mmCIF file of C-alpha atoms in Angstrom:
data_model
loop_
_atom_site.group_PDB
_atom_site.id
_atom_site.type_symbol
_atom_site.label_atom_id
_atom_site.label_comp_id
_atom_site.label_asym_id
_atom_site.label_seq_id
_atom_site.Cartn_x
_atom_site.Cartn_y
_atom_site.Cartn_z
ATOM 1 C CA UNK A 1 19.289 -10.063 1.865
ATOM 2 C CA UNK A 2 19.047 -7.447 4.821
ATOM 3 C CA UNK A 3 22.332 -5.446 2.713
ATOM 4 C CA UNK A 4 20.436 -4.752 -0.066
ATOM 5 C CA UNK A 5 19.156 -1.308 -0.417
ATOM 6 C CA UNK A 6 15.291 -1.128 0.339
ATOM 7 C CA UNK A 7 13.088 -1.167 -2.173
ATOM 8 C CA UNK A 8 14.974 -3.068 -4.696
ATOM 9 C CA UNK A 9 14.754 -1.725 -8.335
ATOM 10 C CA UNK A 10 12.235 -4.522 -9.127
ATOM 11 C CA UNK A 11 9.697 -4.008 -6.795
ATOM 12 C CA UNK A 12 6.152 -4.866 -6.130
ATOM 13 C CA UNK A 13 2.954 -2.754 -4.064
ATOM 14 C CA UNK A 14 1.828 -5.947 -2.076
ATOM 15 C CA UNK A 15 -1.221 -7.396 -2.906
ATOM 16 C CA UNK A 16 -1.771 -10.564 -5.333
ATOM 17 C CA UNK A 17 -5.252 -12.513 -6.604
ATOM 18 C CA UNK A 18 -6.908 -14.341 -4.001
ATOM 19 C CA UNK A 19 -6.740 -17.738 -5.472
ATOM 20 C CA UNK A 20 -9.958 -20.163 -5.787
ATOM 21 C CA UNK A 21 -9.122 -22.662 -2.999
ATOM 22 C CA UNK A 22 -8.441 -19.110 -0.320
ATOM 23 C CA UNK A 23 -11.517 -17.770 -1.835
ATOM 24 C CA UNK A 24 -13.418 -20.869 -1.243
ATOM 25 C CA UNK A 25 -11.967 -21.029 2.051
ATOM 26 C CA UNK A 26 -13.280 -17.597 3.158
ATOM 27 C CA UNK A 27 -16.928 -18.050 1.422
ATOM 28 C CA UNK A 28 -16.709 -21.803 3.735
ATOM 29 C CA UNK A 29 -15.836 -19.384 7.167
ATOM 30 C CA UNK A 30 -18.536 -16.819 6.754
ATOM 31 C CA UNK A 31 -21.549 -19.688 5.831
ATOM 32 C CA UNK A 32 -19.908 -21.179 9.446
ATOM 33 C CA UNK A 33 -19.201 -24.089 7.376
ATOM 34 C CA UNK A 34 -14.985 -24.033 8.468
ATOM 35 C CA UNK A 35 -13.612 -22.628 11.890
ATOM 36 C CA UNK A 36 -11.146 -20.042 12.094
ATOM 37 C CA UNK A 37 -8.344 -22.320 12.993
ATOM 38 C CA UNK A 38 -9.200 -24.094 9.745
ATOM 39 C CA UNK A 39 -9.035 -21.101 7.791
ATOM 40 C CA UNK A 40 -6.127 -19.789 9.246
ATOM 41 C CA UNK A 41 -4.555 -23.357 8.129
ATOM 42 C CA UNK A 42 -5.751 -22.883 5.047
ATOM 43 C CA UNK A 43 -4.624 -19.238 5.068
ATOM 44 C CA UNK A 44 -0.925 -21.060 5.973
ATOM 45 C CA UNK A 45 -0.860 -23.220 2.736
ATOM 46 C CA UNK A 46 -1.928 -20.856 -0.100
ATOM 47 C CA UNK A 47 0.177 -18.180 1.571
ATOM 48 C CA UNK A 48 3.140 -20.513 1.290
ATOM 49 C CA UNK A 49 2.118 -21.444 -2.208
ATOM 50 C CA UNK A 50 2.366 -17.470 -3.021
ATOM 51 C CA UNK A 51 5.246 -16.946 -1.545
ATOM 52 C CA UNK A 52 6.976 -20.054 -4.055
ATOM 53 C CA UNK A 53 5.265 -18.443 -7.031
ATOM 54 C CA UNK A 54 6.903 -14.714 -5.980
ATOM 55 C CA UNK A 55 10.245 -16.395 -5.820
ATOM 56 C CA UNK A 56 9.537 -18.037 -9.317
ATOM 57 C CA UNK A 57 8.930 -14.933 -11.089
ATOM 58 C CA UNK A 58 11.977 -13.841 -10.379
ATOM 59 C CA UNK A 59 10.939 -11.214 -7.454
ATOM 60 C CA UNK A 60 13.216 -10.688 -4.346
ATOM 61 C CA UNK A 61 11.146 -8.737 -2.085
ATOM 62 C CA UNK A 62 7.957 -11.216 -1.103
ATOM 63 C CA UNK A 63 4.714 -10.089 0.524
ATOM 64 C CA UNK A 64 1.180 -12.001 1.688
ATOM 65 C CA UNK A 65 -0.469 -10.995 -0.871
ATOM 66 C CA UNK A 66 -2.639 -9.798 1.752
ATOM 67 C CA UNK A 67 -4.485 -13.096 1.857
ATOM 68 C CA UNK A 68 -5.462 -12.711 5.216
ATOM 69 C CA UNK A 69 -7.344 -9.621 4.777
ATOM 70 C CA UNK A 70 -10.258 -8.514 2.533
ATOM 71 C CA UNK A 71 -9.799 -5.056 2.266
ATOM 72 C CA UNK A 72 -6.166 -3.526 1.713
ATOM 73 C CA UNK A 73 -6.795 -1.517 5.069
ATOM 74 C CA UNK A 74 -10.065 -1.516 6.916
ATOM 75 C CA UNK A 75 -8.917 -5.523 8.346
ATOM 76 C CA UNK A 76 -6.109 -2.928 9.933
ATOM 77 C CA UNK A 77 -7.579 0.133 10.633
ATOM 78 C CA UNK A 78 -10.593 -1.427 12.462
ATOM 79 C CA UNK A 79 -8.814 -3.674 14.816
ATOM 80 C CA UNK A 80 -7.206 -0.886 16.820
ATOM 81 C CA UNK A 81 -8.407 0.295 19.772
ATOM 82 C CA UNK A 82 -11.255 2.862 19.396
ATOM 83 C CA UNK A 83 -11.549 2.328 15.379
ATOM 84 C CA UNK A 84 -14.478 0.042 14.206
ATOM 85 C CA UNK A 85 -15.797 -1.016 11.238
ATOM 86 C CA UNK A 86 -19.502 -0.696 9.865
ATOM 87 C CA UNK A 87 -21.960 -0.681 6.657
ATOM 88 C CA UNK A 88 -22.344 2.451 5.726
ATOM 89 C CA UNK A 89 -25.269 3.942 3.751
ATOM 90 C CA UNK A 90 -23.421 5.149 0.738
ATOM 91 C CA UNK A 91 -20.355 3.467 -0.870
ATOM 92 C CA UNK A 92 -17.605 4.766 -2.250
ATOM 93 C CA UNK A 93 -18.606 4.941 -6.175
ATOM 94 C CA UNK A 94 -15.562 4.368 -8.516
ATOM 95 C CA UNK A 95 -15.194 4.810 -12.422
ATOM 96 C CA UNK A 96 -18.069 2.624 -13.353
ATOM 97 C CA UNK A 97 -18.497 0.169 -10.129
ATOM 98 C CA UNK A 98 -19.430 1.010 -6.719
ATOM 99 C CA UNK A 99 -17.154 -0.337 -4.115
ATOM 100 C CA UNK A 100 -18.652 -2.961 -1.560
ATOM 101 C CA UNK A 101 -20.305 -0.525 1.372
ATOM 102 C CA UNK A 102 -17.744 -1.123 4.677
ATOM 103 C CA UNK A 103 -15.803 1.511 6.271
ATOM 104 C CA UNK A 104 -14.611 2.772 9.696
ATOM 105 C CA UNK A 105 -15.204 5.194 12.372
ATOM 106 C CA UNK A 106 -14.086 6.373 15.631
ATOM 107 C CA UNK A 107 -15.833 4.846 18.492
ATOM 108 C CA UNK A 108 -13.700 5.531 21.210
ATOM 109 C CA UNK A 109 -10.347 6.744 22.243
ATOM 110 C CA UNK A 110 -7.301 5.502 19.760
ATOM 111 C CA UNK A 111 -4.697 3.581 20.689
ATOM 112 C CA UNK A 112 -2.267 0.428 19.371
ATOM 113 C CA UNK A 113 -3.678 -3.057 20.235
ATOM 114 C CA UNK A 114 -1.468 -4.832 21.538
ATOM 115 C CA UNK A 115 -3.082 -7.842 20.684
ATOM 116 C CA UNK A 116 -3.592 -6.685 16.865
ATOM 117 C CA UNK A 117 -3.497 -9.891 14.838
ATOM 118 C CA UNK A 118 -1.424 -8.028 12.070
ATOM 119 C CA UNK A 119 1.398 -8.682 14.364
ATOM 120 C CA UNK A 120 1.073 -12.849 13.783
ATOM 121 C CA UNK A 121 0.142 -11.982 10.015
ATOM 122 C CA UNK A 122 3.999 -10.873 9.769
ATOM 123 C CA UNK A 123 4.807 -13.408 12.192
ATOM 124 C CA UNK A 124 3.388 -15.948 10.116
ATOM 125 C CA UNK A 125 5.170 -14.754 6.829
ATOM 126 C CA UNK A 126 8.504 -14.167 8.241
ATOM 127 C CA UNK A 127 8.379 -18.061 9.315
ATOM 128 C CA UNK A 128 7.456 -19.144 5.386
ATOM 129 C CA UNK A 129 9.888 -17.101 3.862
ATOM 130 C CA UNK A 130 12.289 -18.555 6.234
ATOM 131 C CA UNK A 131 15.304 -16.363 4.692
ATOM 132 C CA UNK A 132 14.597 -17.054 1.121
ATOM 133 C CA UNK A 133 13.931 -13.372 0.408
ATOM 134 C CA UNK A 134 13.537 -9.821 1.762
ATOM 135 C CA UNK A 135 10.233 -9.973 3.648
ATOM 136 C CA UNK A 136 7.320 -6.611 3.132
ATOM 137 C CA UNK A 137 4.785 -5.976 4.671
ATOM 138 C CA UNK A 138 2.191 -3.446 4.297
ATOM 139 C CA UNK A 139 -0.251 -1.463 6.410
ATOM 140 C CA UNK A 140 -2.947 1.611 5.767
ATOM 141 C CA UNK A 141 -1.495 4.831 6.239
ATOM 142 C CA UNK A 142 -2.654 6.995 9.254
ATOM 143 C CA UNK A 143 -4.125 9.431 6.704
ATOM 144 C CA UNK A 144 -6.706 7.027 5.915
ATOM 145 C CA UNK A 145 -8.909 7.632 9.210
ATOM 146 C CA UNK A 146 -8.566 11.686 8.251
ATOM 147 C CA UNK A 147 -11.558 11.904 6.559
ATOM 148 C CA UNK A 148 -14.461 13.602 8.494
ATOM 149 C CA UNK A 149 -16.856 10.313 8.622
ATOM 150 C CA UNK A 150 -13.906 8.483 10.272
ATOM 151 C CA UNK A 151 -13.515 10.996 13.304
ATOM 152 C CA UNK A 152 -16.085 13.195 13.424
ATOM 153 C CA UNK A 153 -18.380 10.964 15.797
ATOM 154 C CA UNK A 154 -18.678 12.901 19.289
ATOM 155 C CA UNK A 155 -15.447 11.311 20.856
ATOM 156 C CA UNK A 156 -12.671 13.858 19.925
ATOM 157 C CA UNK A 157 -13.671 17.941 19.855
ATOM 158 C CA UNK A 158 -11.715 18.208 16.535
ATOM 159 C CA UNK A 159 -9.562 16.239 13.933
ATOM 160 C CA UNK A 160 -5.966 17.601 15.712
ATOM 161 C CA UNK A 161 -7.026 15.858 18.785
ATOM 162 C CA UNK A 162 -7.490 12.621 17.120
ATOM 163 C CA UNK A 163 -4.430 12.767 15.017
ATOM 164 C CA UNK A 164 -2.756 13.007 18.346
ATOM 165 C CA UNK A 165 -3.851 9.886 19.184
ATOM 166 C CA UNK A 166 -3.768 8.153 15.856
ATOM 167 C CA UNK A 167 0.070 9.244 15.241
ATOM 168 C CA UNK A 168 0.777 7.357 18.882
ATOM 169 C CA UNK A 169 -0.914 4.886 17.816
ATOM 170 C CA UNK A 170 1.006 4.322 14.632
ATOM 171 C CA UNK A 171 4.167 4.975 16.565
ATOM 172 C CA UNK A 172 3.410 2.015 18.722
ATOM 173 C CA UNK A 173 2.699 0.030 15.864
ATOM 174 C CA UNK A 174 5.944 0.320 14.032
ATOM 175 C CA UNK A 175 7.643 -0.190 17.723
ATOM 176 C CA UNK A 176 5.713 -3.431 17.901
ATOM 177 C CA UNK A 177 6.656 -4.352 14.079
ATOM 178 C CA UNK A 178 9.861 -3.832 14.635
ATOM 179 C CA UNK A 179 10.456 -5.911 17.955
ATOM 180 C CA UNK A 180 8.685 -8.645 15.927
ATOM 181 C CA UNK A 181 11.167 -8.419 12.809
ATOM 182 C CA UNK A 182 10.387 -6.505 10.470
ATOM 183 C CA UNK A 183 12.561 -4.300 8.422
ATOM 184 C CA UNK A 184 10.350 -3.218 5.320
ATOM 185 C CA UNK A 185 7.375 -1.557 6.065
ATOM 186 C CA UNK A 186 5.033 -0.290 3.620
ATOM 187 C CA UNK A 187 1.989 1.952 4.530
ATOM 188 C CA UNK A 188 -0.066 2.429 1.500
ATOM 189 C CA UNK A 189 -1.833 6.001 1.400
ATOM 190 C CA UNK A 190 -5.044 7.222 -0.525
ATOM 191 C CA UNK A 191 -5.278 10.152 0.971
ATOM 192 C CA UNK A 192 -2.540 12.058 -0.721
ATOM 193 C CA UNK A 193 -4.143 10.473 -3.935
ATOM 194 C CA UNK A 194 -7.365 12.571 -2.977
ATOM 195 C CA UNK A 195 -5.593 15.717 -2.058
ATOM 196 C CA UNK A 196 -4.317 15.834 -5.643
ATOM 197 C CA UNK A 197 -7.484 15.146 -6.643
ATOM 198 C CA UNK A 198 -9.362 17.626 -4.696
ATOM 199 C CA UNK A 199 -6.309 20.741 -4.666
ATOM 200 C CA UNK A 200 -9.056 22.833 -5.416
ATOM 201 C CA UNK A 201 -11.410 22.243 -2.386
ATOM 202 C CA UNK A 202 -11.375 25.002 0.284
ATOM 203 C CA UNK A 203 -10.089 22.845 2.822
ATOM 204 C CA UNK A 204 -7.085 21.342 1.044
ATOM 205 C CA UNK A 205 -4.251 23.423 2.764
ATOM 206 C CA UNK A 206 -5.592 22.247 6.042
ATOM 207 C CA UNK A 207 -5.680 18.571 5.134
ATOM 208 C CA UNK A 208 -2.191 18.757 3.350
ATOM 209 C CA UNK A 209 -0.921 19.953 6.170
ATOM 210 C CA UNK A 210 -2.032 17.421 8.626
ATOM 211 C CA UNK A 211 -1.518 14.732 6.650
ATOM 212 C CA UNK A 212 2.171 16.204 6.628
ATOM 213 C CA UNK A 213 1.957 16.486 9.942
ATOM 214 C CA UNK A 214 0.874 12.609 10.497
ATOM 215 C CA UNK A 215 3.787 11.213 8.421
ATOM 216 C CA UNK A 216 6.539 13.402 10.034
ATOM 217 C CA UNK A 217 5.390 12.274 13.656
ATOM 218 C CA UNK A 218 5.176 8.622 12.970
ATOM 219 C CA UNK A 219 8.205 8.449 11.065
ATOM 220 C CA UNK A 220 10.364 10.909 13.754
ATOM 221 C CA UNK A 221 11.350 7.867 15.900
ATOM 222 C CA UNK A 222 11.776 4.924 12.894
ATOM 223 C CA UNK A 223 14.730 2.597 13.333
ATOM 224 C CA UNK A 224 17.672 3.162 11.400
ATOM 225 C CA UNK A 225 17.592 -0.064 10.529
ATOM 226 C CA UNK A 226 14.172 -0.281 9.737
ATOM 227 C CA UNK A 227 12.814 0.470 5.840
ATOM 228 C CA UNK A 228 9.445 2.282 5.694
ATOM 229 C CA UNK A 229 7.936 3.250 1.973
ATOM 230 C CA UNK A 230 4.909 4.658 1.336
ATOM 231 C CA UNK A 231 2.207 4.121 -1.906
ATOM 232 C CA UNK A 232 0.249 6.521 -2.726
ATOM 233 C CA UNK A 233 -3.206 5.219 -4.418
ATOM 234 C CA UNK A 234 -5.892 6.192 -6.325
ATOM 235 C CA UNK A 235 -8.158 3.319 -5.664
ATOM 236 C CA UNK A 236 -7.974 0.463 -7.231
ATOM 237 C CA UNK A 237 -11.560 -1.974 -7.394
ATOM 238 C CA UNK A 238 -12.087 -4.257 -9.470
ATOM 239 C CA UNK A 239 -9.427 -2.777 -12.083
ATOM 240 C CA UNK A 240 -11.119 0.453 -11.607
ATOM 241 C CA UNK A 241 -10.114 3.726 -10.022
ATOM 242 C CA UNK A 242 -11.512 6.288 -8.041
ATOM 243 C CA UNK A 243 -9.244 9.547 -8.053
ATOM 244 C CA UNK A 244 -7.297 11.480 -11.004
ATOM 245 C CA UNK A 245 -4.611 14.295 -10.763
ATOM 246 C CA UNK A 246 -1.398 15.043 -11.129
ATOM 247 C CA UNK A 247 1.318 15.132 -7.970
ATOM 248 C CA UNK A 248 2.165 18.894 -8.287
ATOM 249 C CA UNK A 249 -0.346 20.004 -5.563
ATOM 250 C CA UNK A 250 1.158 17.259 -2.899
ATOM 251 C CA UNK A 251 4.659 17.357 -4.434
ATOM 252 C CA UNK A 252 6.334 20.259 -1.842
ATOM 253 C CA UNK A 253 5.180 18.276 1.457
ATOM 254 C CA UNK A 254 5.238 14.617 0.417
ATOM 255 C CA UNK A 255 8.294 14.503 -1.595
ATOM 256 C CA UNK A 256 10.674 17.117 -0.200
ATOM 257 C CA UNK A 257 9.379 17.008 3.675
ATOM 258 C CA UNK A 258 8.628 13.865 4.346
ATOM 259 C CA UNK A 259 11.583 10.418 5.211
ATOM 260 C CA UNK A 260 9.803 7.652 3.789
ATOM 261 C CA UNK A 261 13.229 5.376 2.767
ATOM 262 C CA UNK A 262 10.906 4.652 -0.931
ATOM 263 C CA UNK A 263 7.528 6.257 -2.802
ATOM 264 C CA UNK A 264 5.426 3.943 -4.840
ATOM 265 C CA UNK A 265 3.998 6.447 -7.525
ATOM 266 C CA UNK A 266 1.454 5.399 -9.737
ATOM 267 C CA UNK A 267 2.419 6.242 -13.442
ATOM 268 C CA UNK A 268 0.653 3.903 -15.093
ATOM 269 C CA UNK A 269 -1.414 6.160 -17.568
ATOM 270 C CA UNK A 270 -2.718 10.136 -17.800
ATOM 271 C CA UNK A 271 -4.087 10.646 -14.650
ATOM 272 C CA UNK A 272 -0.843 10.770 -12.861
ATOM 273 C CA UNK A 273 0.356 13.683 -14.872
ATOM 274 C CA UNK A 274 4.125 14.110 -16.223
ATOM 275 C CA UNK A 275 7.215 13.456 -14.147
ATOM 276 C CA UNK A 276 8.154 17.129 -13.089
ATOM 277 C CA UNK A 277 6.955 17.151 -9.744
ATOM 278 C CA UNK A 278 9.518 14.223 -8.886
ATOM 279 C CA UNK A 279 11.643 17.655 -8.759
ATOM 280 C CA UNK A 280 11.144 18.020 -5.138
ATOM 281 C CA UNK A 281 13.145 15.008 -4.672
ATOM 282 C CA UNK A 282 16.331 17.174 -5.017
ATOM 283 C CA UNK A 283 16.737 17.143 -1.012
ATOM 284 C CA UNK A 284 15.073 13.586 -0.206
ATOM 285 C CA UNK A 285 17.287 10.149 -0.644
ATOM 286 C CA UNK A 286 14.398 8.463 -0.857
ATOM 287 C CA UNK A 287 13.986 5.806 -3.760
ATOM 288 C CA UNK A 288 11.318 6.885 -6.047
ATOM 289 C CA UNK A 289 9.251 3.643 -7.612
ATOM 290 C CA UNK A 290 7.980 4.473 -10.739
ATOM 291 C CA UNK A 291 4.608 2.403 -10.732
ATOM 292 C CA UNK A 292 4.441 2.148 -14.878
ATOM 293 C CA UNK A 293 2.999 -1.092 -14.982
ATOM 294 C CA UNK A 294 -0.530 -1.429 -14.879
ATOM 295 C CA UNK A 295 -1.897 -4.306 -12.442
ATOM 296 C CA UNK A 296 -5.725 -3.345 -13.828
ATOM 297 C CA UNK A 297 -5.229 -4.623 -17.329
ATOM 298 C CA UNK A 298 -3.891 -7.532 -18.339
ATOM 299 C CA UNK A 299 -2.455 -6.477 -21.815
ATOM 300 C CA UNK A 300 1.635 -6.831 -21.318
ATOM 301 C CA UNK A 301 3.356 -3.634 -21.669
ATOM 302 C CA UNK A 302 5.935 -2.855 -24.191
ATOM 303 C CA UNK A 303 9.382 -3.027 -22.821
ATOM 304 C CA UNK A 304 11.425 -0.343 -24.999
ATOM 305 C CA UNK A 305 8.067 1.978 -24.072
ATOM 306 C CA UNK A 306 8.626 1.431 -20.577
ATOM 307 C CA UNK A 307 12.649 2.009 -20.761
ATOM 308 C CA UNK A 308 12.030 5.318 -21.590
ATOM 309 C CA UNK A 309 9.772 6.518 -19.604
ATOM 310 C CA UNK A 310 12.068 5.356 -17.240
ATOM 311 C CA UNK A 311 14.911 7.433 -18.438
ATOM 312 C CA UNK A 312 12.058 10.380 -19.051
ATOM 313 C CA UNK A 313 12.112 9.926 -14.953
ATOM 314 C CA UNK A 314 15.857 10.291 -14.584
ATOM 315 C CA UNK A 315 16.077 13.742 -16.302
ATOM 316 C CA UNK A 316 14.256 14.780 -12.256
ATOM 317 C CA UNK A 317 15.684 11.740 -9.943
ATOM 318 C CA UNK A 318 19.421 10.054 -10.873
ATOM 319 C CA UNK A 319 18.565 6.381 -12.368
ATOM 320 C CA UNK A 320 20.373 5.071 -9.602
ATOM 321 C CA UNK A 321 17.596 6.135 -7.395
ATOM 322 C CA UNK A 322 14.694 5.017 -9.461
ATOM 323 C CA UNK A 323 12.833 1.571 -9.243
ATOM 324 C CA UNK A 324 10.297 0.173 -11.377
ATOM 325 C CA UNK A 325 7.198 -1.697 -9.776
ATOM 326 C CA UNK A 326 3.336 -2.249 -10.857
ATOM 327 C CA UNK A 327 1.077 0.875 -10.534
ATOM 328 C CA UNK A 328 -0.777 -0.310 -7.535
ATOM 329 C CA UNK A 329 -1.485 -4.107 -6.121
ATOM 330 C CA UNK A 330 -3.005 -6.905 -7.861
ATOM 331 C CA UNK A 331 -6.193 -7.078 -5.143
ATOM 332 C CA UNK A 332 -6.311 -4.445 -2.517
ATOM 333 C CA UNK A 333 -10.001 -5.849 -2.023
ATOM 334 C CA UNK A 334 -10.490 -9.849 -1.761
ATOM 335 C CA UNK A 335 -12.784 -9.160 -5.376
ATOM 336 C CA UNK A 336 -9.645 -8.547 -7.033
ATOM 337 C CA UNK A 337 -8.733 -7.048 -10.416
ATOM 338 C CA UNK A 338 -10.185 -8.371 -13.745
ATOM 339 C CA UNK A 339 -6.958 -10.939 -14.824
ATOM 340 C CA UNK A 340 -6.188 -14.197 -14.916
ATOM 341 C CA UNK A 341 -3.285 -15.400 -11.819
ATOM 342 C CA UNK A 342 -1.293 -16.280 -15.077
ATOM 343 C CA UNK A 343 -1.678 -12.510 -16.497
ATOM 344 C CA UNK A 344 -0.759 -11.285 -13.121
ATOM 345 C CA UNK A 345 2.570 -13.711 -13.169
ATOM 346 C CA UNK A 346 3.894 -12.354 -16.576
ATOM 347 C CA UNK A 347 3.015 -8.453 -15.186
ATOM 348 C CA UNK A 348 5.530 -9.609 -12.444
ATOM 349 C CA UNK A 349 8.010 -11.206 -14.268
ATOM 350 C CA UNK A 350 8.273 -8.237 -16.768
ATOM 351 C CA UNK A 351 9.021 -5.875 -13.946
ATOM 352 C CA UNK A 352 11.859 -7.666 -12.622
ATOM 353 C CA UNK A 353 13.043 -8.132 -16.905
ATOM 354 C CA UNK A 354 13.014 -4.731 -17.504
ATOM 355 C CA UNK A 355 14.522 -3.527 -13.902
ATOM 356 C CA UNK A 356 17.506 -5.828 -14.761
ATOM 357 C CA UNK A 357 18.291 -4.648 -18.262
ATOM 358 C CA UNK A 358 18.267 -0.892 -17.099
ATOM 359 C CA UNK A 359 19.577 -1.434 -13.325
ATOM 360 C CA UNK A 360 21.255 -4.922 -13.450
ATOM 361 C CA UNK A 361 21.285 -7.301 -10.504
ATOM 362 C CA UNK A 362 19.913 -5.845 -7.540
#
């Protein structure tokens, strides 16, 4: 599998539905009804039972399903050194839901733990797989501690000081990914999601350009032989969303100055504008993974719809270079998006139907 060119034309974000025996597994740990080895056990067998269903629908490249964690990047973010997590007093408020109130902040000086559990997560996954399929995993982007309630807590004097840090830290993660196996990497990314929703906000040329700035320094040293992609999101809660806006205003510095090996663009409906911005990709050999199928609703897409949207795409990036994958994951939060695990199956399937009728066999 390690030939194959990373990410696959039938790909997939990450995240799948919790299912009721993990869920009841995790509700049984926090009453201090199970222990944590007999969660992690737990953890073992419905992660191996995922990893069977991924290879039934057809699907090559296999995550987690981020069972292990309950949100798509604070489980991450908080257990490095000098990040922690807390309750804050507002939550983020989505299109009609408010998010469960957790989030992180800077409490000391950042750094890579060494000890991160992530490390055992991929560990873990590598072993279950066993060869069977091209292993992914997936991790928050650096961007995500950016915002000012995430460093602005007395430690650093200003947000370039603790980028420093954070990019190190980030570069010491990959390292550490890296010696323990992995190949494809996937750090999923709001932030850019909020820059194009916020390109009119006074401060928006300052946080373009450090989140620029971020990318380029973690991904100066990556190993040739190492695939890193990047997602960008715009929230995804309980099949809501929190951002809108099109990719023009982010377009110049993500696409056509930054070396992720793929981009996972959401294209699933209006608010991710037209397909002219994927322009900038003239320079960048990057895959570009057209997210057109929605993992928020369960109605199936039409197929001859989807085709040419996809060929829409190719008038700005060659076909050869375009993938097809869901718009975002199935449950970057433990909640989960409103479907059935069977609705979420035939979403899956239906990407890897349609990528081999335009693209063939990977």
């Amino acid at each position: 599998m390690s030939e194959k060119i990373l990410p696959l034309h039938a790909d997939t974000v990450g995240s799948y539905l919790r299912s009721d025996a993990l869920k009841q597994a995790r509700s049984d740990f926090a009453a201090g009804n199970i222990s944590r080895q007999q969660l992690s056990l737990i953890e073992d067998q419905e992660i191996t039972k995922l990893v069977q269903a991924q290879l039934d629908a057809g699907i090559q490249v296999v995550t987690d399903g981020e069972y292990r964690r309950s949100w798509w990047h604070i489980d991450f973010l908080e257990n490095l050194e000098g990040i922690e997590g807390y309750i804050p007093e507002q939550a983020y408020q989505f299109k009609n839901v408010q998010v469960r109130p957790y989030n992180t902040r800077c409490c000391g000086k950042v750094a890579w733990n060494e000890q991160h559990p992530f490390l055992q997560h991929f560990k873990s996954l590598n072993r279950i797989v066993a060869g069977r399929a091209v292993v992914k995993f997936t991790i928050p982007s650096p961007n995500q501690l950016m915002y000012r309630p995430q460093w602005d807590t007395g430690i650093y004097a200003n947000r370039e000081d603790f980028a420093k840090d954070v990019q190190q830290a980030y570069k010491d993660a990959i390292a550490a990914f890296y010696a323990a196996g992995c190949r494809y990497l996937q750090i999923d990314d709001v932030y850019w999601g909020s820059l194009c929703n916020n390109h009119d906000k006074p401060e928006f040329a300052a946080d373009k350009a450090q989140a620029l700035a971020n990318i380029q320094a973690i991904l100066a040293d990556k190993p040739k032989d190492m695939r890193i992609t990047t997602h960008v999101c715009r929230g995804n809660y309980k099949s809501s969303y929190l951002l809108t806006g099109a990719y023009d205003p982010i377009a110049d510095a993500l696409f056509a100055q930054t070396a992720y090996d793929g981009y996972f663009l959401e294209y699933d409906d209006e608010r991710s504008g037209g397909f002219e911005p994927l322009k900038h990709f003239a320079r960048n050999p990057g895959r570009v993974v057209l997210g057109l199928i929605s993992s928020k609703h369960p109605a199936l897409e039409d197929k001859e719809a989807i085709k040419a949207r996809i060929r829409e795409a190719a008038r700005y990036v060659p076909l050869e270079r375009l993938c097809l994958s869901p718009q975002c994951g199935f449950a970057s939060t433990e909640e989960g998006n409103i479907m059935t695990e069977a609705q979420q199956w035939e979403k899956v399937r239906l990407v890897e139907e349609i990528a081999r009728e335009v693209w063939g066999e990977d």
